[in-house]
Backbone as CSV, one residue per row, in Angstrom:
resi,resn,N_x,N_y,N_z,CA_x,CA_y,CA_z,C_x,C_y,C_z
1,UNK,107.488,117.366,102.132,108.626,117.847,101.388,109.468,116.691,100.866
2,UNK,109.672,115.826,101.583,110.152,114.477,101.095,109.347,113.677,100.106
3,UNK,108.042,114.021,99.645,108.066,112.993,98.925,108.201,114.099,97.686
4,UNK,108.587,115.055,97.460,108.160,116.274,96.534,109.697,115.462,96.170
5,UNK,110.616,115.822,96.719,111.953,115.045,96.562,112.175,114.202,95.891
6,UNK,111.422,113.030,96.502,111.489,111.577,95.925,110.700,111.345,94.706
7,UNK,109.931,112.436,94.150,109.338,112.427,92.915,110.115,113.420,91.719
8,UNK,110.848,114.148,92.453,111.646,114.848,91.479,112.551,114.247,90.797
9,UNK,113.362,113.472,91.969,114.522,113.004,91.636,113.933,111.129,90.666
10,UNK,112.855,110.772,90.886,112.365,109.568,90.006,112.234,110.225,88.689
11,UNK,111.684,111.615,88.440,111.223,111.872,87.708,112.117,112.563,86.500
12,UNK,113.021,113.027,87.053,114.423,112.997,86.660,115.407,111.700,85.817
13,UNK,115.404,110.762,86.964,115.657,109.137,86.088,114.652,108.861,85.145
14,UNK,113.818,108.906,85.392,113.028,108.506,84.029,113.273,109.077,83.217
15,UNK,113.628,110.529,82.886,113.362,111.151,81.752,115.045,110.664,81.081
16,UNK,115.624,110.951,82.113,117.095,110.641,81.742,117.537,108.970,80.904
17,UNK,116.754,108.218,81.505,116.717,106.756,81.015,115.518,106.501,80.205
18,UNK,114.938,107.611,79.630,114.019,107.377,78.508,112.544,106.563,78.531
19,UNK,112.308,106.666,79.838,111.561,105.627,80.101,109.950,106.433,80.254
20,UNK,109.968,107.509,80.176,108.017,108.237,79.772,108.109,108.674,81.181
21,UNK,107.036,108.965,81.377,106.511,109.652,82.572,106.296,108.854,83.560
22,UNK,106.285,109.639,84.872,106.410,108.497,85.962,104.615,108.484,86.166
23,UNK,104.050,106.865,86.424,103.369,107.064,86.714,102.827,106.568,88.524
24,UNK,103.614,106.085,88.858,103.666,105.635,90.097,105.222,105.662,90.910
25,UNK,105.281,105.784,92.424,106.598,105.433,92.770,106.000,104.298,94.195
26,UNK,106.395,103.079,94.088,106.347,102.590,95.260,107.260,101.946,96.346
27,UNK,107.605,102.739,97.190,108.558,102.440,98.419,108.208,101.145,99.332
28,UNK,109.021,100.405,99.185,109.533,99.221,99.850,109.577,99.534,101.652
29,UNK,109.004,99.484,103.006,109.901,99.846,104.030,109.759,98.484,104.773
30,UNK,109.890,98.913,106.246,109.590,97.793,106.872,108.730,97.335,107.326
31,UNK,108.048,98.678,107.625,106.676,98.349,108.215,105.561,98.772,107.222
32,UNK,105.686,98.196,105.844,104.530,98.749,104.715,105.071,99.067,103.650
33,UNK,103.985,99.698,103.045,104.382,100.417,101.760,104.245,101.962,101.691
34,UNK,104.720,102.773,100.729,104.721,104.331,100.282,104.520,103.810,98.669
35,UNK,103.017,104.967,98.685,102.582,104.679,97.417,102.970,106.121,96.737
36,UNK,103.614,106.893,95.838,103.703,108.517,95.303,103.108,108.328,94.018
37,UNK,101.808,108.911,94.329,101.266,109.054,92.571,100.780,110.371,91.908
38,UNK,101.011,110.845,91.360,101.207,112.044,90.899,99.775,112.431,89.903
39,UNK,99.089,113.592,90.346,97.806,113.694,90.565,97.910,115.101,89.049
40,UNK,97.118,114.712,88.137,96.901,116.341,87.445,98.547,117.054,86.801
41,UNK,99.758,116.564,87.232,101.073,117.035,87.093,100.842,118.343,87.974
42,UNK,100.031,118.215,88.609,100.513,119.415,89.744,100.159,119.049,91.220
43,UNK,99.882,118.189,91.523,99.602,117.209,93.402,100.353,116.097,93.287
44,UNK,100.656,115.649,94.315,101.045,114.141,94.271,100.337,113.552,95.573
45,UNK,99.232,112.426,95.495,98.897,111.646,96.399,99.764,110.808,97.278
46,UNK,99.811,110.605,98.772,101.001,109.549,99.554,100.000,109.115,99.641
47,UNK,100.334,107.930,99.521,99.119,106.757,100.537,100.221,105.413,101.291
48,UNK,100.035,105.602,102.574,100.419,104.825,103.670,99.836,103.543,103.635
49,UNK,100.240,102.346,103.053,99.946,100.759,103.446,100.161,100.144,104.405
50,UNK,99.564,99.622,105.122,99.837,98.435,105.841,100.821,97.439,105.357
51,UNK,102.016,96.695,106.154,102.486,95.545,105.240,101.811,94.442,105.120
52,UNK,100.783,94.170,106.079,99.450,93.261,105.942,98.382,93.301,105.278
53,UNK,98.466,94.406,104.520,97.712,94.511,103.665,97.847,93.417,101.872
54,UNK,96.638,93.854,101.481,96.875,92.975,100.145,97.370,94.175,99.170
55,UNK,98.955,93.854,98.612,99.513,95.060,97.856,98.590,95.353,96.505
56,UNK,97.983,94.167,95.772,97.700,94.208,94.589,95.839,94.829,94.647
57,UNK,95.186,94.858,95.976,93.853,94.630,96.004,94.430,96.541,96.372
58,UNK,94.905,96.382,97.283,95.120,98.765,97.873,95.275,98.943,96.242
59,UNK,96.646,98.620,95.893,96.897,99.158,94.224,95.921,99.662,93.180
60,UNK,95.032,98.495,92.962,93.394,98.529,92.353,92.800,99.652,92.991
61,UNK,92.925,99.740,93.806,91.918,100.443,94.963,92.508,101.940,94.976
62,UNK,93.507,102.172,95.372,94.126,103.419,94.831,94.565,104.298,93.643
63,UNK,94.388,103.156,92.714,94.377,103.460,91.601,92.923,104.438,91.105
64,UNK,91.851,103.684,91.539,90.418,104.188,91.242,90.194,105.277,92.053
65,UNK,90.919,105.538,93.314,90.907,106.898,93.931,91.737,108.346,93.748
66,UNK,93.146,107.550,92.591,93.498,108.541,92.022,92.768,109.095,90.758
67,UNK,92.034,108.282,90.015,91.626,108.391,88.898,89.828,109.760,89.188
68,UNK,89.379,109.290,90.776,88.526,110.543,91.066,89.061,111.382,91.421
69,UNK,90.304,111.528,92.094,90.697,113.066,92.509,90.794,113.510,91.876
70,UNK,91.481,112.926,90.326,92.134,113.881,89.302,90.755,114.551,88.164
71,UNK,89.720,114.049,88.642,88.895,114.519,87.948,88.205,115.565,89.021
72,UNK,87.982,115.391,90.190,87.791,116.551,90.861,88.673,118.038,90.921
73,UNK,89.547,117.261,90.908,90.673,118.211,90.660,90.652,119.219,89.372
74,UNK,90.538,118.645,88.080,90.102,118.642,86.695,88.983,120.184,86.572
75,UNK,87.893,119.456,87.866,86.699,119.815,87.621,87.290,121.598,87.873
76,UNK,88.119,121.491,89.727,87.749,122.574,90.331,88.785,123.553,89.765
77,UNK,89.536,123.267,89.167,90.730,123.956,87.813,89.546,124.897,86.767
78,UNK,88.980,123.850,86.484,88.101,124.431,85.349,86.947,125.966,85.676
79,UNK,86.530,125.327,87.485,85.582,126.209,87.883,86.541,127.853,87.962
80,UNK,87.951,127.596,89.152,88.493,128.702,88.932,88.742,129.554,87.665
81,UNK,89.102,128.858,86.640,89.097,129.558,85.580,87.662,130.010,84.864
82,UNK,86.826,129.902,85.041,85.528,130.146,84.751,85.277,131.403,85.355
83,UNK,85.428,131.505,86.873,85.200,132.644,87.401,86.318,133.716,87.298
């Protein structure tokens, strides 16, 4: 429910400050990162980092795992409406 929040209210500033669609939100903490990426305009993926992790190598990396969900996703949209 919190990150439904934290994407509303980004998504909100953006539109308000003209700035396009959100395509990522990434949270700063202490122990890591919060990745909110917004899947299809109707899911949003969390993904939990390590702060030892490499930010730019997960990024790449999550990036290419949002880019299959949303086509699975895509797919199983399409099947429901089929049947």
């Amino acid at each position: 429910a919190a990150s439904a929040v934290i994407y509303s209210v980004s998504k909100t500033g953006s539109e308000s400050f003209e700035r396009g669609r959100v395509k990522e939100i990434l949270i700063l903490a202490k122990n890591g990162f919060i990745l909110l990426r917004p899947l299809a305009d109707v899911y949003i993926m969390i993904s939990l980092i390590d702060r030892r992790a490499k930010l730019g190598i997960a990024l790449r990396d999550l990036n290419w795992v949002s880019k299959e969900m949303e086509a699975l996703i895509s797919g199983e949209l399409q099947e429901r409406l089929i049947k």
